Structures are given as C-alpha cells and as structure tokens.
Short mmCIF file of C-alpha atoms and ligand atoms in Angstrom, two decimals:
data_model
loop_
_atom_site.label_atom_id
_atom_site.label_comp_id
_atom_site.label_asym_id
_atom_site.label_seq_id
_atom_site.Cartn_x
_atom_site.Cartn_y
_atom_site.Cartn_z
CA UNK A 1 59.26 47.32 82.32
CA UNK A 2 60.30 43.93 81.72
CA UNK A 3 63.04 43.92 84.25
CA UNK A 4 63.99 41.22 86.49
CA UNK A 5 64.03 43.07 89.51
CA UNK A 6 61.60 43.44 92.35
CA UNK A 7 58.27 45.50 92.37
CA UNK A 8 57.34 47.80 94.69
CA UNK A 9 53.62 49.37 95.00
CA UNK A 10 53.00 51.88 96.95
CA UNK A 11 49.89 54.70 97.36
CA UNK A 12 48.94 58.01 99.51
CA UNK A 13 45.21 59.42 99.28
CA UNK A 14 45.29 62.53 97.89
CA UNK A 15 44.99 64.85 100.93
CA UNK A 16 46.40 68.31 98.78
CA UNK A 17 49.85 69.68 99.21
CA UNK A 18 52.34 67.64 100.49
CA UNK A 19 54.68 68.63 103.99
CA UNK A 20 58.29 67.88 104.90
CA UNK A 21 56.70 65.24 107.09
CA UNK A 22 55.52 63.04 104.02
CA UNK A 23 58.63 64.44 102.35
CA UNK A 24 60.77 62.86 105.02
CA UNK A 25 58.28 59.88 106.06
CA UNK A 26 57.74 58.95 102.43
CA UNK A 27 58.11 60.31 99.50
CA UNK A 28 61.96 60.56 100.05
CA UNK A 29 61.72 56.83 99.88
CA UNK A 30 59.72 56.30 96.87
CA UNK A 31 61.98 58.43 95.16
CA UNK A 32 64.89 57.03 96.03
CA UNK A 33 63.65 53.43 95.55
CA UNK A 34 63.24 54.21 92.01
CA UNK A 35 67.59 53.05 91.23
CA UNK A 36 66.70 49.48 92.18
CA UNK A 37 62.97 48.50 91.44
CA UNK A 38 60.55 48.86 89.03
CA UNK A 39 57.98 51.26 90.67
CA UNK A 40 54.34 51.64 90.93
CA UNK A 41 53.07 54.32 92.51
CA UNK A 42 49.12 55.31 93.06
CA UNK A 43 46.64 58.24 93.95
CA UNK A 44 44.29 56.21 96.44
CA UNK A 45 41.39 58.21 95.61
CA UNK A 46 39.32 55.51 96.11
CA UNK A 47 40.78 55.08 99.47
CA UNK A 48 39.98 58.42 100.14
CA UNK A 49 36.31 57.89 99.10
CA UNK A 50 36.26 55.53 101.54
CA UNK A 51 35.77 59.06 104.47
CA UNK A 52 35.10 61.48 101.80
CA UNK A 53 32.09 60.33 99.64
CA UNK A 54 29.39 62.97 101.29
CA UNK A 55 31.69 65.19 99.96
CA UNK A 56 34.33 64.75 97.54
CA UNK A 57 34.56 67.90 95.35
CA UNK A 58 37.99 68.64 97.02
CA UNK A 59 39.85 65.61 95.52
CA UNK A 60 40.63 66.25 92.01
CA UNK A 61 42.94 69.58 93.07
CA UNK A 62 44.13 67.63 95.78
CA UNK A 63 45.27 64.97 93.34
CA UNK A 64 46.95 67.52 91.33
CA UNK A 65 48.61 69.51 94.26
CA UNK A 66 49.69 65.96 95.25
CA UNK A 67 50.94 64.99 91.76
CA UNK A 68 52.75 67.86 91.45
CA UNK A 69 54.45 67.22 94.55
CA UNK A 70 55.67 63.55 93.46
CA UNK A 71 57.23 64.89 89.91
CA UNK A 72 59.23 67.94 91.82
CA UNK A 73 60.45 66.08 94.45
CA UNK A 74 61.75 63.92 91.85
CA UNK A 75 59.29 60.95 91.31
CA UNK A 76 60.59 60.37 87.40
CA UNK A 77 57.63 59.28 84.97
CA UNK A 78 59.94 57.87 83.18
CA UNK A 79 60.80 55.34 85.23
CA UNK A 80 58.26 54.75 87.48
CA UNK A 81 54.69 53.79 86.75
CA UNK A 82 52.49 56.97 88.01
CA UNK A 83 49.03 56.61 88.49
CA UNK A 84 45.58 57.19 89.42
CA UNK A 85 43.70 54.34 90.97
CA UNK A 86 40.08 54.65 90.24
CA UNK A 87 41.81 55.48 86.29
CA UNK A 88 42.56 51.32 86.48
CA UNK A 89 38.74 50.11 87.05
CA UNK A 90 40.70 46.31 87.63
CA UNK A 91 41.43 47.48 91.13
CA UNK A 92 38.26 47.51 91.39
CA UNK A 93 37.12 43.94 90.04
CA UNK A 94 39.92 42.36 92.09
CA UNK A 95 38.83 43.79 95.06
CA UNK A 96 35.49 42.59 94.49
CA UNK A 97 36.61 39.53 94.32
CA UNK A 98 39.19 39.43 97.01
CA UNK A 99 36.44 40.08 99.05
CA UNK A 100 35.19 36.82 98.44
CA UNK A 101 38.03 35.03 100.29
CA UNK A 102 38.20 37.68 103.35
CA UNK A 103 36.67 37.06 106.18
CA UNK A 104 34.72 39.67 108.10
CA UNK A 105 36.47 39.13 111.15
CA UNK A 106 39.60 40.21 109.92
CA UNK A 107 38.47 43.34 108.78
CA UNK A 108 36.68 43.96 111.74
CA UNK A 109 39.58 43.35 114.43
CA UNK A 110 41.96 45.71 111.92
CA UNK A 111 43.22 48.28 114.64
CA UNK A 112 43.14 50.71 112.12
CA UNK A 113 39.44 50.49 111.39
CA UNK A 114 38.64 50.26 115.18
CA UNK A 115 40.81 53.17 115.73
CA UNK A 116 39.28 55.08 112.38
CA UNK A 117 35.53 54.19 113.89
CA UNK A 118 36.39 56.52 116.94
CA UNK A 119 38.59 59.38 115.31
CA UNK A 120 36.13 59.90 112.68
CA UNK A 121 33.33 59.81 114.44
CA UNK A 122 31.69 62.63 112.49
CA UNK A 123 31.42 61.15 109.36
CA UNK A 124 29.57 57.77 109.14
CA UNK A 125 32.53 55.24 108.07
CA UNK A 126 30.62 52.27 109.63
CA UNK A 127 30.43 51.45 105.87
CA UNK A 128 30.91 48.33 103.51
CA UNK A 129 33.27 50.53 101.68
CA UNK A 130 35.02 51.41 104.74
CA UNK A 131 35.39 47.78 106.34
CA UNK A 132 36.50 46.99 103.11
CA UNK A 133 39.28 49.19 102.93
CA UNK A 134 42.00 46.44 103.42
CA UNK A 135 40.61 44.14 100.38
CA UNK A 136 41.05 47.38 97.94
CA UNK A 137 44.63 48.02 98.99
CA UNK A 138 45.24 44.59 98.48
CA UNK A 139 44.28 44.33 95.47
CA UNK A 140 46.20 47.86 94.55
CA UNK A 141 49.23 45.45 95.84
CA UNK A 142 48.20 42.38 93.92
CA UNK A 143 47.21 43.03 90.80
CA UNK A 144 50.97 44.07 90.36
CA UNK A 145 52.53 41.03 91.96
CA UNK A 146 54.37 43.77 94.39
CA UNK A 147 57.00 42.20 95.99
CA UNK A 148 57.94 45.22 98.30
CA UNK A 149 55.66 47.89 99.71
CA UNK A 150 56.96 51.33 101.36
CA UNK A 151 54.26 52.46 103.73
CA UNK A 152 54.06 53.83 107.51
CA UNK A 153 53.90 52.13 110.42
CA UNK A 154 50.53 52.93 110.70
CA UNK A 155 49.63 50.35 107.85
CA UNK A 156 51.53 47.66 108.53
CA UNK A 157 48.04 45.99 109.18
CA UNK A 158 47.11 46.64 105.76
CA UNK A 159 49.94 44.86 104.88
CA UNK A 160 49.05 41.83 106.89
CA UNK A 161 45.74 41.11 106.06
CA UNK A 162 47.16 41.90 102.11
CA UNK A 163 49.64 38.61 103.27
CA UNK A 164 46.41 36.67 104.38
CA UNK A 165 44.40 37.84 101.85
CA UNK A 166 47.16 36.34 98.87
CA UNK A 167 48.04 33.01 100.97
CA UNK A 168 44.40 32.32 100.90
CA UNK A 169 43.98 32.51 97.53
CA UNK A 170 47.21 30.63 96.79
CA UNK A 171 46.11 27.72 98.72
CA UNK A 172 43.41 27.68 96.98
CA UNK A 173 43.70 27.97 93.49
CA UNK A 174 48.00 27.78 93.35
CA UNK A 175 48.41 24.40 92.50
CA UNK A 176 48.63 21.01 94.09
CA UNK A 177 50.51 21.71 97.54
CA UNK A 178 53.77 20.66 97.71
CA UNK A 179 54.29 18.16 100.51
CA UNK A 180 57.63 19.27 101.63
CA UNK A 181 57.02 22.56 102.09
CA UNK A 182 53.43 22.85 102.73
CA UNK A 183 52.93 25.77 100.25
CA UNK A 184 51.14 25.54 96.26
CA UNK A 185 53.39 24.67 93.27
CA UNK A 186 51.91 27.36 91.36
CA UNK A 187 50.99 30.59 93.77
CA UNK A 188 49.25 33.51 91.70
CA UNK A 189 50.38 36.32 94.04
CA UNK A 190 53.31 36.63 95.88
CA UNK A 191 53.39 37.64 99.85
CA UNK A 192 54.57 41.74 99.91
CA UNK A 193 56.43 42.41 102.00
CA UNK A 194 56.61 45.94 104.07
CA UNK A 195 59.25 48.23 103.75
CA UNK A 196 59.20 50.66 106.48
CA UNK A 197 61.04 54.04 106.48
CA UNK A 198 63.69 54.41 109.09
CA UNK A 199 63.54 58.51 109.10
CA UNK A 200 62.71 59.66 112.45
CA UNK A 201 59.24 61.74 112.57
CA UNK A 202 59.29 65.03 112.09
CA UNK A 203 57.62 67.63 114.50
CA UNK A 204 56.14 70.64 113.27
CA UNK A 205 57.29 74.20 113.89
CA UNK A 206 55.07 74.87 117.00
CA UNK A 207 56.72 70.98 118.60
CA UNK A 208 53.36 69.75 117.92
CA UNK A 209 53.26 66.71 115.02
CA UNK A 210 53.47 67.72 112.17
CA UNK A 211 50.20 68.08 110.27
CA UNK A 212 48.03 70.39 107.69
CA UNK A 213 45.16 70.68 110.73
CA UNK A 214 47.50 72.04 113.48
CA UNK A 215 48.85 74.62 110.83
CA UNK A 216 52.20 73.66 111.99
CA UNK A 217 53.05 72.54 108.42
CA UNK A 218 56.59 73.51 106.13
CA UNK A 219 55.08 72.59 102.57
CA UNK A 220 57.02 71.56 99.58
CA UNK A 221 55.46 74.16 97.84
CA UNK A 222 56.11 76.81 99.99
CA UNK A 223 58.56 79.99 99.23
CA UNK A 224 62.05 80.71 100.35
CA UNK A 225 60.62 83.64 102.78
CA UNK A 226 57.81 81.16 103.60
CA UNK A 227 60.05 78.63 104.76
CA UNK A 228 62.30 81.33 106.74
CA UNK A 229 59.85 82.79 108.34
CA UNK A 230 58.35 79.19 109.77
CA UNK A 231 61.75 78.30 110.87
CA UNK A 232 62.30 81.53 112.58
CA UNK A 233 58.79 80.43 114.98
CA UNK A 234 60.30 76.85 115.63
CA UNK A 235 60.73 75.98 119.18
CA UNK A 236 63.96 75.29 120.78
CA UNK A 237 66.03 74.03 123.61
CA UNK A 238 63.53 75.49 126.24
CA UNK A 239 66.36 76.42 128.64
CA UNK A 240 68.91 78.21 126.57
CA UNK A 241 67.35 81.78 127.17
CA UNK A 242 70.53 83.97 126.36
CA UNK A 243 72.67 83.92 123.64
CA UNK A 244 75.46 83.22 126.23
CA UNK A 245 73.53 80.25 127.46
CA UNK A 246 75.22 76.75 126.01
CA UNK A 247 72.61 75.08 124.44
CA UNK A 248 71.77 71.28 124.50
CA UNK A 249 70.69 69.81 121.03
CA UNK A 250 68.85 66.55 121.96
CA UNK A 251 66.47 68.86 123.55
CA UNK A 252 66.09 71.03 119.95
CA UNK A 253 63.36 70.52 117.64
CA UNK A 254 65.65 72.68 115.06
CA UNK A 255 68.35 70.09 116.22
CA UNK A 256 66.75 67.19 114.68
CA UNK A 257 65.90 69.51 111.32
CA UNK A 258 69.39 69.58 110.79
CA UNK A 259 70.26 66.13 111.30
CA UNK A 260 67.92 65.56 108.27
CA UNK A 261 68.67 68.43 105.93
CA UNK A 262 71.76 70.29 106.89
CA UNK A 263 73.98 67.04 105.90
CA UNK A 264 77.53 66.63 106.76
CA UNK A 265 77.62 70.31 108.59
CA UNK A 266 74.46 69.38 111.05
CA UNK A 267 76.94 67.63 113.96
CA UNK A 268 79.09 70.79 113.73
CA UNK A 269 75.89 73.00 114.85
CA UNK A 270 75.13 70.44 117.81
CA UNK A 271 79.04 71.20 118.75
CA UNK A 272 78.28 75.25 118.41
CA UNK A 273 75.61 75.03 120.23
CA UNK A 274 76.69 73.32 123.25
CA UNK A 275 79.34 76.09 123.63
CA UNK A 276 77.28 78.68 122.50
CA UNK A 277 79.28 79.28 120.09
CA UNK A 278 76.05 79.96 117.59
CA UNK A 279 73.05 81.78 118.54
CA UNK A 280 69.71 80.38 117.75
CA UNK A 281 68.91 82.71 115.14
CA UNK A 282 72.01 81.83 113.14
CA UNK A 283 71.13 78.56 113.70
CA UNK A 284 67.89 78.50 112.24
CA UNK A 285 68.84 80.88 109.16
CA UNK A 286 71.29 77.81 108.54
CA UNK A 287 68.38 75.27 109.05
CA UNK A 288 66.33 77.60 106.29
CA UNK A 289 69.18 77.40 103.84
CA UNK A 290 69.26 73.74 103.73
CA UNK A 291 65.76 73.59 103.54
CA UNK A 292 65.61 76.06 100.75
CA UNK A 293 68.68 74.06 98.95
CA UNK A 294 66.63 71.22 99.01
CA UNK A 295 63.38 72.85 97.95
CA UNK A 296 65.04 75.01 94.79
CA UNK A 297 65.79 71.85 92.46
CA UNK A 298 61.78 71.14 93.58
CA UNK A 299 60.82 74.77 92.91
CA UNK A 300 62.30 73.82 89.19
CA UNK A 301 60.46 71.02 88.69
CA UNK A 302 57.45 71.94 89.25
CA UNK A 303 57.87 75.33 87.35
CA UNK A 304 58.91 73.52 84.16
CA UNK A 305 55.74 71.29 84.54
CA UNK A 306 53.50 74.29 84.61
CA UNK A 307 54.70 75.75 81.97
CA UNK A 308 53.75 73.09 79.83
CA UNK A 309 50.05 73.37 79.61
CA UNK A 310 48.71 70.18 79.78
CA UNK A 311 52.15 68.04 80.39
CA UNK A 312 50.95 66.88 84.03
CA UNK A 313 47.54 65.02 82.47
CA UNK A 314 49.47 63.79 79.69
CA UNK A 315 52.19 62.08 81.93
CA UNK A 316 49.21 60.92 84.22
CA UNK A 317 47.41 59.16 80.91
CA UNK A 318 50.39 57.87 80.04
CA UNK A 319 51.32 56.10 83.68
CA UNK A 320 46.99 54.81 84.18
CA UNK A 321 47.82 52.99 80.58
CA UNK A 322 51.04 51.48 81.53
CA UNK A 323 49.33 50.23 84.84
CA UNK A 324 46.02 49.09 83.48
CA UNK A 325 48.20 46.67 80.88
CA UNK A 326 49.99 45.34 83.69
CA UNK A 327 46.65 45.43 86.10
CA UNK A 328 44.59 43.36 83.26
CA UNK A 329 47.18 40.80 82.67
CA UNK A 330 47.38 39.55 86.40
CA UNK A 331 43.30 39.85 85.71
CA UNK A 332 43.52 37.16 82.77
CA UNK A 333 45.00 34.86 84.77
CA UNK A 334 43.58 35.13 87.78
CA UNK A 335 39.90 35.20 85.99
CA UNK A 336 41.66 31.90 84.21
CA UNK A 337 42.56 29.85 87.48
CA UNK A 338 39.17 31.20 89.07
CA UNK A 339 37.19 29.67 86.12
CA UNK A 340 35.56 33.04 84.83
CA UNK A 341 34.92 33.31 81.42
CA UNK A 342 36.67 35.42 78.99
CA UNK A 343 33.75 35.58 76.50
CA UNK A 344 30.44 34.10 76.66
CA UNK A 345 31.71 30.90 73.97
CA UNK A 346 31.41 29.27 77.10
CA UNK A 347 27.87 29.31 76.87
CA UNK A 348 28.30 27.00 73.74
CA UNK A 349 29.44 24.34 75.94
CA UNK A 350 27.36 21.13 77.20
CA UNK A 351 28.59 21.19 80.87
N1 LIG B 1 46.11 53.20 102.91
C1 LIG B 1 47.29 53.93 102.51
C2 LIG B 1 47.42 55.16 103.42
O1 LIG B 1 46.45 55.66 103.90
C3 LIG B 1 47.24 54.36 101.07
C4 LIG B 1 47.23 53.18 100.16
C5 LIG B 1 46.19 52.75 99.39
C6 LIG B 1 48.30 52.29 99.94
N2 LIG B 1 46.55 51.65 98.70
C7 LIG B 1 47.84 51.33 99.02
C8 LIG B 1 49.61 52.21 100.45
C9 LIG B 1 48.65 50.27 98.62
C10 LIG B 1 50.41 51.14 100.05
C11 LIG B 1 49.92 50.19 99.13
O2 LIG B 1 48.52 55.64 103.59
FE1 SF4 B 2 68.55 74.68 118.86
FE2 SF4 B 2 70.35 75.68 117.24
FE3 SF4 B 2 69.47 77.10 119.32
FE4 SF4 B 2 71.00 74.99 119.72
S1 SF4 B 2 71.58 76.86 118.64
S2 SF4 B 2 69.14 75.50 120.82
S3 SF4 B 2 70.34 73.62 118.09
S4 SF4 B 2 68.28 76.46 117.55
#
C-alpha cells in the first residue's frame, strides 16, 4: 500500500450476523470504496467492550459471523487492510495518550454518550472506558492518517471530537505556526473527514426499523426460502386491499426494497402497481428474486471460505500485520515529536 491516494478507516463492533440494513447503510459502501482508496477496515471489539465487559463471551463468534459477512459481500483482503482492533495493541497506546489532550468536557457533552447513559441504562456504562469511547476511535482513525471515514449519521460526533482531538495535537507539537494561515508547518495527523452514506434507511419486514432485537431482520446469511418467506410478511400500501385495487408505491415498504435491489426494472413495478396491473404477491416474489440475485454471489463467497479450514484466521493474521506496521510507524513518530524514548539510551544522557 504505498499508493498516493486517500485513506479511508472505517469500523463496526462486532454485533454477529450482519442485515440488509448494514448491507445497505454500510457495508455496500466500504465495499465499493475499495476502486479508489486504500482501505482500512476494523472489528471494534474494543468498542464493544466498552457495554459488553460483564459479559463478553459472545464476541469472538460475533466477530467471525461479522467477518464472514465483510469477505462475501465482497470486502477483498486483497486490497483492503482487514482487521481486528484489540489484534493492533497501538490503538491502544495512542488512545492513552490522546487522552491526554481531551478534555473531559467534550466527552461528556457527546450526544451520543448522553443518549447511550439513558438507553443502556441496565448495564453500568458510567465508565472511564465508556466516556472514553471517542479518544479510542480516534486513535483507530489516527494512527492511519485516515483522510476519509464512512460511518452513520449517528457518529458524526465521533468524528468531530476525532477533528478536535488531531487539531489539538497539531497545534501543539506540528511545527512553528504559520502566520498566514494560522495552522502548524508540520501537522502529524490530518483532519478526517466524514463520509456519510446517502442510501435511504431501510425498514424491516414488520415496517418497524430494521434491527436483530425486533426480529424484523433479512440477514445476509439467510436462505433463498428464508428470504421469500420474510418478504412474503412485509407490509404494504395499507389501502390496496384487492388485487383490483391500484396501489400507491410511496406508501410501500416493498416499494422502497425495490428501488434498492430490483435495479433498472423497480420504476416499472411502481407503474404496475398504480394500475394494478401486478398483484402484491407477484410483486414481492420479484422483490425476493433480486434479493436472492444479490445474495447468491454472497452465498459463494462465503461457501468457498468455509471450505478452506482455517483460510478466514489466516486472512485475519495477515490484515492485523499489515495494520500494526502501518499503526507502529505513525507511533515512531508521534512518540518522536512527543519526546518519548525509543530505548532507555536516553538514560545515558546528562539532561
Ligand atoms: N463507533 C463506531 C460504531 O459504533 C465503530 C467504530 C469504532 C468506528 N472505531 C471506528 C467507526 C473508527 C469509524 C471509525 O459504529
Ligand atoms: Fe407494494 Fe408491490 Fe403491492 Fe404495490 S404491488 S402495494 S409496490 S407490494
């Protein structure tokens, strides 16, 4: 990866199986991101410690379920740097020492860990680790030097405080400041910028959003019959009770599927269905064909990569090691410009 072009990090804690709402929402992205930048992408288990320390003996399958899911939707190894963040212990030494230059009070007026405080109210998060949780992803950020970072609206804070956290420690220890431009000669991190998805959420089948604890979920993983029989139970236009009734799409949760997966043939099925011209069970038998056509080069994927005992850890090892070279150098020099010492010959030294 010695490219010239732009870096993009980017990170999901491993929650298990992935659904067509982080297919849509994110993944998608990543993937197709992977033409134009070079590509880091993380397992925040750490991250996920942060709620899940009483009890954490569900992540390592969820990491693999959630690995599995990158590589047959298409994440390519072999392009993109694939990793496991508590596998690069630097994340952990520059977060330590981010923390240094963060102020409490920006953690503490993050919406997100106001808003996490009252959601999760049943499992003690009023934590160091937890406050915290900002300075670690932006360190996962910084200690590649990302330029570019796909996430959700929902961190976009994250992303802010990673901004503060980097000018800080620019000003600092970047250089003389140049006069004109008010900014150091010699910054150590650049500013990341967000890069936000512009795919429209995705409800689940019941109309609800779409998520594992409403069991409203259609999963990458699941089968062709699976995924037919979820889209038979998805809601639709509310007033189209006969099959003689027109239909009105804007109203049709199996309306916006199509827009996403069914392609070039999706505006002809709005047109059908305003004339009634296609019954709702058609309709959705469509809407479970392109689903399944976009599943089946998945369902490949992921078969090839378990039938090659062992092929998932050794791509895994092989992505920590490509990330920890990359993580240490920014360490060097950071641990250069910060005055910490390499070795203890230091010690040799009248000061
Ligand atoms: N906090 C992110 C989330 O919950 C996951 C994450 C951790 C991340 N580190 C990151 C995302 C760095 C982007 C960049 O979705
Ligand atoms: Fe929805 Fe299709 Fe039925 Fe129209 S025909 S209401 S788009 S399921």
């Amino acid at each position: 990866m010695t490219t010239d072009r732009k870096k993009i990090l980017s990170g999901m804690r491993p929650t298990g199986r992935l659904h067509l709402g982080n297919y849509v929402g994110a993944l998608k992205t990543w993937v197709d991101l992977q033409d134009r930048y070079d590509c880091f992408f993380m397992v925040a288990d750490w991250h996920a410690m942060t709620s899940e320390y009483a009890d954490p003996s569900l992540l390592p399958g969820n990491m693999r379920d959630m690995l599995l899911d990158w590589f047959a939707a298409g994440i390519d190894p072999m392009r993109s740097v694939v990793f496991i963040q508590s596998l690069v212990k630097e994340h952990a030494e520059l977060s330590l020492l981010l923390g240094m230059f963060t102020p409490v009070s920006w953690l503490e007026r993050c919406p997100t860990y106001k808003d996490q405080i009252v959601q999760l109210a049943n499992k003690e998060i009023e934590t160091h680790g937890f406050l915290g949780y900002p300075v670690l992803q932006a360190a996962d950020i910084l200690i590649y030097k990302a330029d570019i970072v796909p996430v959700g609206e929902d961190q976009l804070a994250h992303l802010e405080i990673t901004r503060e956290i980097a000018r800080r420690v620019n000003f600092l220890h970047g250089g003389p400041i140049e006069q004109v431009t008010n900014r150091p000669l010699n910054p150590i991190f650049p500013e990341p910028e967000p890069w936000l998805s512009s795919t429209p959420k995705l409800f689940g089948f019941d109309g609800r959003k779409m998520s594992k604890s409403y069991n409203n979920a259609i999963y990458l993983t699941d089968s062709p019959d699976e995924v037919t029989r979820k889209t038979k139970q998805m809601i639709t236009d509310p007033a189209r009770v006969r099959r003689t009734d027109p239909g009105d799409p804007s109203k049709c949760n199996v309306f916006d599927y199509h827009q996403l997966f069914t392609h070039d043939k999706a505006e002809e099925m709005g047109v059908q269905c305003r004339k009634a011209g296609i019954g709702c069970i058609d309709c959705k038998k469509t809407l479970a064909n392109s689903i399944n056509n976009l599943f089946d080069p998945m369902r490949e994927r992921r078969a090839s990569l378990a039938d090659k005992p062992g092929a998932l850890e050794e791509i895994a090892e092989d992505g920590c090691a490509r990330a920890r070279a990359a993580a240490q150098n920014t360490m060097r020099i950071l641990r250069g410009r910060l005055s910490m010492p390499e070795g203890v010959s230091f010690l040799g030294k009248p000061s």
